[in-house]
Structures are given as structure tokens and as C-alpha cells.
Amino acid sequence: MTQTNTETLKPKQHFEILDGLRGIAALAIVVFHFMEIVYPPSENFIAHGFLAVDFFFCLSGFVIAYAYHDRIGKMKLTDFFKLRLIRLHPLVIFGSILGLLAFLFDPFGGHPESYETGKLILIFVTSLLLIPFPVMADRYFNLFGLNAPGWSLFWEYVANILYALFLYKLSRRSLFLLTVFAAAGICFVSQRAGGSLMGGWSGENFWDGCARISYSFLAGMLIYRSNWIIKSKLGFIGLSVLLLLVFVMPFSSWNWLTEPLVVLLYFPFLIVLGAGATLAPGFRKLCIFFGKISYPLYMTHYAVMWMFANYYTKYKPETSQLVFIIITGTMVLLGFAYLTMVFYDIPVRKYLTDRRRKG
């Protein structure tokens, strides 16, 4: 999942509604991950929750271009990379530590004893450094077995590096042509994967992640560079409903068409609308909160998912119990993400930012 808090963009305009939508997408991913453990896609009411990652990628391209296009040419590459590392990596580290602890002390199962100490250390180190290492067979060969969402951060880093090296220099025409080329990649991946864009998280579908970020990040950049903003009276609630409609879209034999259309057209259109929408004052604090908590929530929730999967396999709870567990679990994860943000992420980033300024 990709994150750029628009609070760092002063004195430019803030896009609080887009921050709020990012929070809605992060919550959708949490619920989706709970649900996919229990139900096959055809029975999952939020079967397309995984597309929230593509929304993140598109939003990231827009906000990175918005934040840096006017000044990256005057910056040192090292300064850009330090800013991005300070923003993103503290939670990569925290999520890896959390994932390791959950793996070692899962009360419902798991088999840490089946891993040699040296191999487990290597898995942990590669997770800390965001180096894909899909070797955990019992975790479906996730690129990052200890913290599965790391796969999208890996591609976010790749996109940020390419942005700083040459993407920001592209003319709008060149950017448009590259985006069209990347759109063809999305269609190819969907067709090859039997009509689904869910890939990118494991060794087997590694390059699907490249296609997903390539198009969406470029599309987000293109929106900013082209100034495609539609002024409207659509508020946070209206846009949230439009976003949630994608996630609750049923799985069907038309996925090969609906999923690419959502990624290629619908998500960019939502960002165009979100950038020009009117935010009611009453929702401002909520949107800012959702924007701040979305990344901590995304990077800390998956340790619980592995434990929930082992719990479900062991006890097979009934539907009424599952409803209670998933609702409660989501609220607890939201609370934990808040504590992580307040007591770890914000202080660590402040410390690193102060050190960088003094340096």
C-alpha cells in the first residue's frame, strides 16, 4: 500500500477528502483480509477489496507529483530518498517486528519450530530491508512472509526511485504514452491471470505487482500534470460510497472486464473528483484522521490475519461468532494502529526529520 501524508505539502492546498478516501480503502482491505480467509470470492461480500491497493498506487502518483514536481529538480537525489525513507520505512520495520512476534508466539498454531534459526533470521532481515524473499511455503510463498503488505511497499519504493531518476522529467505527452503502454500491461495481466488483478504478493505472481503500480502510479502523475480536476459538490460521504461500490462489486465471469475498467478509468476518475470535491467542515477532522491512520493500519494488521487464519482452521466458528470477531477485530486493529501512530510512527519520523535538518 502506498502513503504520502498531504500534511507535508504546506503551503500548498490540502486534499483532505483524498486522505479520507485512503482511510476508507485501508479499512476495506482489513475487512477483505478477514473475509477472504473464511469465504471464497463468490461468497465474499467485499470480494474486490484487494483493488484498494491499486487506488493507493494511483493516489500515490498524484500526491508525489503534487508534492515534488515543482522542486525535485532543485533537490539532491539523496534528499528525496531520505524524505521518502523517513515517511515510509519506520512502519516497514515495525510491521516486520510485529510479524515476527506473531509468528513465534501465535496461540492458535503455526510452526516456527520447523524453520531453522538462520533461515528465520534471513526472512526477518529481508523483511526489514524490503527485499522480496518468497520462501515460506506455509504462507503461500508471500514475498514478505512476516508482513504480507510489504509487497506493495516494495513496488512503491521502486516507483519512487524511478520518479526521482527520470519520471518527473517526462513531458506530458511522453507521460501519457507511457501510461497508455502501462494500461496494456494491466489488460495483459488480467487476461493471463484468468480475469483477476489480485497478483503481485507472491513469488509466482511477482511481476503482476509491477504492472499494477506502473499504470496506477503513472495515471496519478498524469492527473496532476494535466490538472484534471473536476469541481463538484460531491462530499466525503458521496465519494466514499462511490469507492466502496468497487470493493463490494461481486466476483463474476466478467472480472476480466470489470477489474481493468475499475483500475484504468474508475479510480483515476475518483481521484479527479476527490481533488475538486467540496469537503463539509464537519468531516474535515475525520478525513485528516483517516489519512493519518491509513498507513499504520495497513502495515500492522496482517500479523493478526495469520493468527485469525489459524484460529479459524482450529475452531471453525459459526457465522454469528465470525461477525462478532471480524467487527471487533477491525476495531481493535484500528485502535492498535492509532497507538502505533501516536507512540511510534510520529515520534520516530519527527526524530529522524530533526536529525536530517541538523545534519
CSV table of C-alpha atoms in Angstrom, one decimal:
chain,number,residue,atom,x,y,z
A,1,MET,CA,0.0,0.0,0.0
A,2,THR,CA,1.5,3.4,-0.7
A,3,GLN,CA,1.3,6.5,1.6
A,4,THR,CA,2.1,10.2,1.3
A,5,ASN,CA,0.5,12.3,4.1
A,6,THR,CA,-0.6,15.6,2.5
A,7,GLU,CA,0.2,17.4,5.7
A,8,THR,CA,3.8,17.5,4.5
A,9,LEU,CA,2.8,19.6,1.4
A,10,LYS,CA,2.5,23.0,3.0
A,11,PRO,CA,1.9,25.7,2.0
A,12,LYS,CA,0.1,24.0,-0.9
A,13,GLN,CA,-3.6,23.1,-0.8
A,14,HIS,CA,-4.6,20.1,1.2
A,15,PHE,CA,-6.7,17.3,-0.3
A,16,GLU,CA,-8.4,16.2,2.9
A,17,ILE,CA,-11.1,14.2,1.0
A,18,LEU,CA,-8.4,12.1,-0.7
A,19,ASP,CA,-6.8,11.5,2.7
A,20,GLY,CA,-10.2,10.4,3.9
A,21,LEU,CA,-10.7,8.0,1.0
A,22,ARG,CA,-7.3,6.5,1.6
A,23,GLY,CA,-8.6,5.6,5.1
A,24,ILE,CA,-11.8,4.1,3.7
A,25,ALA,CA,-9.6,2.0,1.4
A,26,ALA,CA,-7.4,0.8,4.3
A,27,LEU,CA,-10.4,-0.3,6.3
A,28,ALA,CA,-11.8,-2.1,3.3
A,29,ILE,CA,-8.5,-4.0,3.0
A,30,VAL,CA,-8.6,-5.1,6.6
A,31,VAL,CA,-12.2,-6.4,6.3
A,32,PHE,CA,-11.3,-8.0,2.9
A,33,HIS,CA,-8.4,-9.9,4.5
A,34,PHE,CA,-10.6,-11.2,7.3
A,35,MET,CA,-13.3,-12.3,4.9
A,36,GLU,CA,-11.0,-14.0,2.3
A,37,ILE,CA,-9.8,-16.4,5.0
A,38,VAL,CA,-13.3,-17.6,5.5
A,39,TYR,CA,-15.1,-17.3,2.2
A,40,PRO,CA,-14.3,-18.0,-1.4
A,41,PRO,CA,-14.5,-14.9,-3.7
A,42,SER,CA,-18.0,-15.8,-4.9
A,43,GLU,CA,-19.4,-15.7,-1.3
A,44,ASN,CA,-17.3,-12.7,-0.1
A,45,PHE,CA,-19.3,-9.5,0.2
A,46,ILE,CA,-16.2,-7.4,-0.2
A,47,ALA,CA,-14.5,-9.7,-2.8
A,48,HIS,CA,-12.8,-6.8,-4.6
A,49,GLY,CA,-11.3,-5.2,-1.5
A,50,PHE,CA,-7.9,-6.0,-2.8
A,51,LEU,CA,-8.3,-3.3,-5.5
A,52,ALA,CA,-7.8,-0.8,-2.8
A,53,VAL,CA,-4.1,-1.3,-3.4
A,54,ASP,CA,-4.5,0.0,-7.0
A,55,PHE,CA,-6.3,3.0,-5.6
A,56,PHE,CA,-3.4,3.6,-3.2
A,57,PHE,CA,-1.0,3.4,-6.1
A,58,CYS,CA,-2.9,5.9,-8.2
A,59,LEU,CA,-3.3,8.3,-5.2
A,60,SER,CA,0.4,8.0,-4.6
A,61,GLY,CA,1.3,9.0,-8.1
A,62,PHE,CA,-0.9,12.0,-7.8
A,63,VAL,CA,0.4,13.2,-4.4
A,64,ILE,CA,4.1,12.5,-5.2
A,65,ALA,CA,3.8,14.6,-8.4
A,66,TYR,CA,1.8,17.3,-6.5
A,67,ALA,CA,4.4,17.4,-3.7
A,68,TYR,CA,7.6,17.2,-5.7
A,69,HIS,CA,7.2,18.2,-9.3
A,70,ASP,CA,8.0,21.8,-8.8
A,71,ARG,CA,11.0,21.2,-6.6
A,72,ILE,CA,12.6,17.8,-7.2
A,73,GLY,CA,14.8,19.3,-9.9
A,74,LYS,CA,16.3,21.6,-7.3
A,75,MET,CA,16.8,18.8,-4.8
A,76,LYS,CA,19.6,16.3,-4.3
A,77,LEU,CA,18.6,12.7,-5.1
A,78,THR,CA,19.7,11.7,-1.6
A,79,ASP,CA,17.4,14.3,0.0
A,80,PHE,CA,14.4,13.0,-1.9
A,81,PHE,CA,15.2,9.4,-0.9
A,82,LYS,CA,15.8,10.4,2.7
A,83,LEU,CA,12.4,12.1,2.8
A,84,ARG,CA,10.7,9.0,1.4
A,85,LEU,CA,12.5,6.6,3.7
A,86,ILE,CA,11.6,8.7,6.8
A,87,ARG,CA,8.0,8.7,5.7
A,88,LEU,CA,7.7,5.0,4.8
A,89,HIS,CA,10.3,2.9,6.4
A,90,PRO,CA,9.7,3.2,10.2
A,91,LEU,CA,6.4,1.3,9.7
A,92,VAL,CA,8.1,-1.3,7.4
A,93,ILE,CA,10.4,-2.1,10.4
A,94,PHE,CA,7.6,-2.1,12.9
A,95,GLY,CA,5.4,-4.3,10.8
A,96,SER,CA,8.3,-6.8,10.4
A,97,ILE,CA,8.9,-6.9,14.1
A,98,LEU,CA,5.2,-7.4,14.8
A,99,GLY,CA,5.0,-10.1,12.1
A,100,LEU,CA,8.0,-12.0,13.6
A,101,LEU,CA,6.5,-11.9,17.2
A,102,ALA,CA,3.1,-13.0,15.9
A,103,PHE,CA,4.8,-15.9,14.0
A,104,LEU,CA,6.8,-17.0,17.0
A,105,PHE,CA,4.0,-16.7,19.6
A,106,ASP,CA,0.8,-17.4,17.7
A,107,PRO,CA,-1.5,-19.0,20.3
A,108,PHE,CA,-3.6,-20.8,17.7
A,109,GLY,CA,-1.0,-22.6,15.6
A,110,GLY,CA,1.8,-22.0,13.2
A,111,HIS,CA,5.0,-24.0,13.2
A,112,PRO,CA,8.0,-21.7,13.9
A,113,GLU,CA,10.0,-24.7,15.1
A,114,SER,CA,10.0,-26.0,11.5
A,115,TYR,CA,12.3,-23.1,10.5
A,116,GLU,CA,16.0,-23.2,11.2
A,117,THR,CA,17.1,-20.2,13.2
A,118,GLY,CA,19.4,-18.9,10.4
A,119,LYS,CA,16.6,-19.1,7.8
A,120,LEU,CA,14.2,-17.3,10.1
A,121,ILE,CA,16.8,-14.5,10.7
A,122,LEU,CA,17.3,-14.2,7.0
A,123,ILE,CA,13.5,-13.9,6.4
A,124,PHE,CA,13.3,-11.2,9.1
A,125,VAL,CA,16.3,-9.2,7.7
A,126,THR,CA,14.9,-9.3,4.2
A,127,SER,CA,11.6,-8.1,5.6
A,128,LEU,CA,13.3,-5.2,7.4
A,129,LEU,CA,15.1,-4.2,4.2
A,130,LEU,CA,12.1,-4.8,1.9
A,131,ILE,CA,13.9,-7.4,-0.2
A,132,PRO,CA,11.4,-9.9,-1.6
A,133,PHE,CA,12.1,-13.4,-0.2
A,134,PRO,CA,9.2,-15.8,-1.0
A,135,VAL,CA,10.3,-18.9,0.8
A,136,MET,CA,7.6,-19.6,3.4
A,137,ALA,CA,5.5,-22.4,1.8
A,138,ASP,CA,3.0,-22.4,4.7
A,139,ARG,CA,2.3,-18.7,3.9
A,140,TYR,CA,1.7,-19.3,0.2
A,141,PHE,CA,5.2,-18.0,-0.7
A,142,ASN,CA,4.3,-14.4,0.1
A,143,LEU,CA,7.1,-12.0,-1.0
A,144,PHE,CA,7.2,-11.0,2.7
A,145,GLY,CA,6.0,-13.8,4.8
A,146,LEU,CA,6.2,-11.9,8.1
A,147,ASN,CA,4.3,-8.9,6.9
A,148,ALA,CA,2.4,-9.6,3.6
A,149,PRO,CA,1.5,-6.0,2.8
A,150,GLY,CA,5.2,-5.2,2.3
A,151,TRP,CA,4.9,-6.3,-1.3
A,152,SER,CA,3.1,-3.1,-2.2
A,153,LEU,CA,5.6,-1.0,-0.3
A,154,PHE,CA,8.4,-2.7,-2.3
A,155,TRP,CA,6.8,-1.5,-5.6
A,156,GLU,CA,6.1,1.9,-4.1
A,157,TYR,CA,9.8,2.2,-3.4
A,158,VAL,CA,10.6,1.2,-7.0
A,159,ALA,CA,8.1,3.8,-8.3
A,160,ASN,CA,9.6,6.5,-6.1
A,161,ILE,CA,13.2,5.7,-7.3
A,162,LEU,CA,12.1,5.8,-10.9
A,163,TYR,CA,10.2,9.0,-10.3
A,164,ALA,CA,13.3,10.7,-8.9
A,165,LEU,CA,15.6,9.4,-11.6
A,166,PHE,CA,13.5,10.2,-14.7
A,167,LEU,CA,9.7,10.1,-14.5
A,168,TYR,CA,9.5,13.7,-13.2
A,169,LYS,CA,11.4,14.9,-16.3
A,170,LEU,CA,8.9,13.4,-18.8
A,171,SER,CA,6.9,15.8,-20.9
A,172,ARG,CA,3.1,15.4,-20.5
A,173,ARG,CA,3.0,13.7,-23.9
A,174,SER,CA,5.6,11.2,-23.0
A,175,LEU,CA,3.9,10.5,-19.7
A,176,PHE,CA,0.6,10.0,-21.5
A,177,LEU,CA,2.2,7.5,-24.0
A,178,LEU,CA,3.9,5.6,-21.1
A,179,THR,CA,0.6,5.4,-19.2
A,180,VAL,CA,-1.2,4.0,-22.3
A,181,PHE,CA,1.6,1.4,-22.6
A,182,ALA,CA,1.2,0.5,-18.9
A,183,ALA,CA,-2.6,0.2,-19.4
A,184,ALA,CA,-1.9,-2.5,-22.0
A,185,GLY,CA,0.1,-4.3,-19.3
A,186,ILE,CA,-2.9,-4.2,-16.9
A,187,CYS,CA,-5.0,-5.8,-19.6
A,188,PHE,CA,-2.4,-8.5,-20.3
A,189,VAL,CA,-2.0,-9.4,-16.6
A,190,SER,CA,-5.8,-9.6,-16.2
A,191,GLN,CA,-6.1,-11.9,-19.2
A,192,ARG,CA,-3.1,-14.1,-18.2
A,193,ALA,CA,-4.4,-14.5,-14.6
A,194,GLY,CA,-7.8,-15.7,-15.8
A,195,GLY,CA,-9.5,-12.3,-15.3
A,196,SER,CA,-8.1,-11.2,-11.9
A,197,LEU,CA,-5.8,-8.4,-10.9
A,198,MET,CA,-5.1,-9.8,-7.4
A,199,GLY,CA,-1.5,-10.7,-8.1
A,200,GLY,CA,1.8,-9.2,-7.0
A,201,TRP,CA,2.0,-10.5,-3.5
A,202,SER,CA,3.8,-13.9,-4.1
A,203,GLY,CA,6.8,-15.2,-5.9
A,204,GLU,CA,4.6,-16.8,-8.5
A,205,ASN,CA,2.8,-13.6,-9.5
A,206,PHE,CA,5.6,-11.1,-8.6
A,207,TRP,CA,5.5,-9.2,-11.9
A,208,ASP,CA,1.8,-8.6,-11.7
A,209,GLY,CA,2.7,-6.1,-9.0
A,210,CYS,CA,4.9,-4.3,-11.4
A,211,ALA,CA,2.0,-3.9,-13.9
A,212,ARG,CA,-0.3,-2.7,-11.2
A,213,ILE,CA,1.9,0.0,-9.9
A,214,SER,CA,3.2,1.0,-13.3
A,215,TYR,CA,-0.2,2.0,-14.6
A,216,SER,CA,-1.8,3.4,-11.5
A,217,PHE,CA,1.2,5.5,-10.4
A,218,LEU,CA,1.7,6.9,-13.9
A,219,ALA,CA,-2.1,7.7,-14.1
A,220,GLY,CA,-1.9,9.6,-10.8
A,221,MET,CA,1.0,11.6,-12.1
A,222,LEU,CA,-0.8,12.3,-15.3
A,223,ILE,CA,-3.9,13.6,-13.4
A,224,TYR,CA,-1.7,16.1,-11.6
A,225,ARG,CA,0.4,17.1,-14.6
A,226,SER,CA,-2.7,17.6,-16.7
A,227,ASN,CA,-4.6,19.4,-14.0
A,228,TRP,CA,-7.6,17.1,-14.4
A,229,ILE,CA,-9.7,18.3,-11.5
A,230,ILE,CA,-13.5,18.4,-11.7
A,231,LYS,CA,-15.1,20.8,-9.3
A,232,SER,CA,-18.2,19.3,-7.7
A,233,LYS,CA,-20.4,19.3,-4.6
A,234,LEU,CA,-19.7,15.7,-4.0
A,235,GLY,CA,-18.6,15.4,-0.4
A,236,PHE,CA,-16.7,12.8,1.5
A,237,ILE,CA,-19.7,10.6,2.0
A,238,GLY,CA,-20.7,10.6,-1.6
A,239,LEU,CA,-17.2,9.8,-2.8
A,240,SER,CA,-16.8,7.1,-0.1
A,241,VAL,CA,-19.9,5.4,-1.4
A,242,LEU,CA,-18.5,5.5,-4.9
A,243,LEU,CA,-15.3,4.0,-3.7
A,244,LEU,CA,-17.0,1.3,-1.6
A,245,LEU,CA,-19.1,0.2,-4.6
A,246,VAL,CA,-15.9,-1.1,-6.2
A,247,PHE,CA,-15.0,-3.2,-3.2
A,248,VAL,CA,-18.4,-4.8,-2.8
A,249,MET,CA,-18.7,-5.5,-6.6
A,250,PRO,CA,-19.5,-9.2,-6.9
A,251,PHE,CA,-17.0,-11.7,-8.4
A,252,SER,CA,-18.3,-12.9,-11.7
A,253,SER,CA,-17.3,-14.2,-15.1
A,254,TRP,CA,-17.0,-10.6,-16.2
A,255,ASN,CA,-14.0,-9.9,-13.9
A,256,TRP,CA,-11.7,-9.8,-16.9
A,257,LEU,CA,-13.5,-6.7,-18.0
A,258,THR,CA,-14.7,-5.0,-14.8
A,259,GLU,CA,-11.4,-5.1,-12.8
A,260,PRO,CA,-9.3,-3.5,-15.6
A,261,LEU,CA,-12.1,-0.9,-16.2
A,262,VAL,CA,-12.1,0.0,-12.5
A,263,VAL,CA,-8.3,0.3,-12.4
A,264,LEU,CA,-7.9,2.0,-15.8
A,265,LEU,CA,-10.7,4.5,-15.6
A,266,TYR,CA,-12.8,4.5,-12.4
A,267,PHE,CA,-10.1,5.0,-9.8
A,268,PRO,CA,-8.4,7.9,-11.7
A,269,PHE,CA,-11.8,9.4,-12.2
A,270,LEU,CA,-12.5,9.2,-8.4
A,271,ILE,CA,-9.2,11.0,-7.7
A,272,VAL,CA,-10.1,13.7,-10.3
A,273,LEU,CA,-13.4,14.1,-8.4
A,274,GLY,CA,-11.9,13.9,-5.0
A,275,ALA,CA,-9.3,16.6,-5.8
A,276,GLY,CA,-12.1,19.0,-6.8
A,277,ALA,CA,-14.9,18.0,-4.3
A,278,THR,CA,-16.2,20.2,-1.5
A,279,LEU,CA,-15.4,19.0,2.0
A,280,ALA,CA,-18.1,19.8,4.6
A,281,PRO,CA,-16.4,21.3,7.7
A,282,GLY,CA,-17.9,18.6,9.9
A,283,PHE,CA,-16.0,15.9,8.1
A,284,ARG,CA,-12.6,17.6,8.0
A,285,LYS,CA,-11.2,16.1,11.2
A,286,LEU,CA,-12.5,12.7,10.3
A,287,CYS,CA,-10.7,12.8,6.9
A,288,ILE,CA,-7.5,14.0,8.4
A,289,PHE,CA,-7.7,11.2,11.0
A,290,PHE,CA,-8.4,8.6,8.3
A,291,GLY,CA,-5.5,9.9,6.2
A,292,LYS,CA,-3.1,9.7,9.2
A,293,ILE,CA,-4.2,6.3,10.4
A,294,SER,CA,-4.4,4.5,7.0
A,295,TYR,CA,-0.7,3.7,6.6
A,296,PRO,CA,-0.2,2.4,10.3
A,297,LEU,CA,-3.4,0.3,9.9
A,298,TYR,CA,-2.2,-1.1,6.6
A,299,MET,CA,1.3,-2.0,7.9
A,300,THR,CA,0.3,-3.5,11.2
A,301,HIS,CA,-2.9,-5.5,10.6
A,302,TYR,CA,-1.6,-8.6,8.8
A,303,ALA,CA,0.1,-10.2,11.8
A,304,VAL,CA,-3.4,-10.7,13.2
A,305,MET,CA,-4.7,-12.2,9.9
A,306,TRP,CA,-2.3,-15.1,10.2
A,307,MET,CA,-3.4,-15.7,13.8
A,308,PHE,CA,-7.1,-15.4,12.7
A,309,ALA,CA,-6.5,-18.0,9.9
A,310,ASN,CA,-5.0,-20.4,12.4
A,311,TYR,CA,-7.9,-19.8,14.8
A,312,TYR,CA,-10.5,-20.3,12.1
A,313,THR,CA,-8.8,-23.6,11.0
A,314,LYS,CA,-8.7,-24.9,14.6
A,315,TYR,CA,-12.1,-23.9,15.9
A,316,LYS,CA,-14.3,-23.3,12.8
A,317,PRO,CA,-16.5,-20.6,14.5
A,318,GLU,CA,-20.1,-20.2,13.4
A,319,THR,CA,-21.3,-17.2,11.3
A,320,SER,CA,-22.6,-15.2,14.3
A,321,GLN,CA,-19.3,-15.6,16.0
A,322,LEU,CA,-17.4,-14.6,12.9
A,323,VAL,CA,-19.4,-11.4,12.5
A,324,PHE,CA,-18.5,-10.5,16.1
A,325,ILE,CA,-14.8,-11.5,15.7
A,326,ILE,CA,-14.4,-9.5,12.4
A,327,ILE,CA,-16.2,-6.4,13.6
A,328,THR,CA,-14.3,-6.5,17.0
A,329,GLY,CA,-11.1,-7.4,15.3
A,330,THR,CA,-11.3,-4.5,12.9
A,331,MET,CA,-12.0,-2.0,15.7
A,332,VAL,CA,-9.1,-3.4,17.8
A,333,LEU,CA,-6.8,-3.2,14.8
A,334,LEU,CA,-7.9,0.4,14.3
A,335,GLY,CA,-7.1,1.2,17.9
A,336,PHE,CA,-3.7,-0.5,17.7
A,337,ALA,CA,-2.9,1.4,14.6
A,338,TYR,CA,-3.7,4.6,16.4
A,339,LEU,CA,-1.4,3.7,19.3
A,340,THR,CA,1.3,2.8,16.8
A,341,MET,CA,0.9,6.1,15.0
A,342,VAL,CA,1.0,8.2,18.2
A,343,PHE,CA,3.7,6.4,20.2
A,344,TYR,CA,5.9,5.1,17.4
A,345,ASP,CA,5.4,6.4,13.9
A,346,ILE,CA,5.0,10.1,14.5
A,347,PRO,CA,7.8,10.4,17.2
A,348,VAL,CA,10.3,8.3,15.1
A,349,ARG,CA,9.6,10.4,12.0
A,350,LYS,CA,9.9,13.6,14.0
A,351,TYR,CA,13.2,12.4,15.4
A,352,LEU,CA,14.6,11.4,12.0
A,353,THR,CA,13.4,14.6,10.4
A,354,ASP,CA,15.1,16.7,13.1
A,355,ARG,CA,18.3,14.7,12.7
A,356,ARG,CA,18.2,15.3,9.0
A,357,ARG,CA,17.7,19.0,9.3
A,358,LYS,CA,20.5,19.3,11.8
A,359,GLY,CA,22.7,17.2,9.6
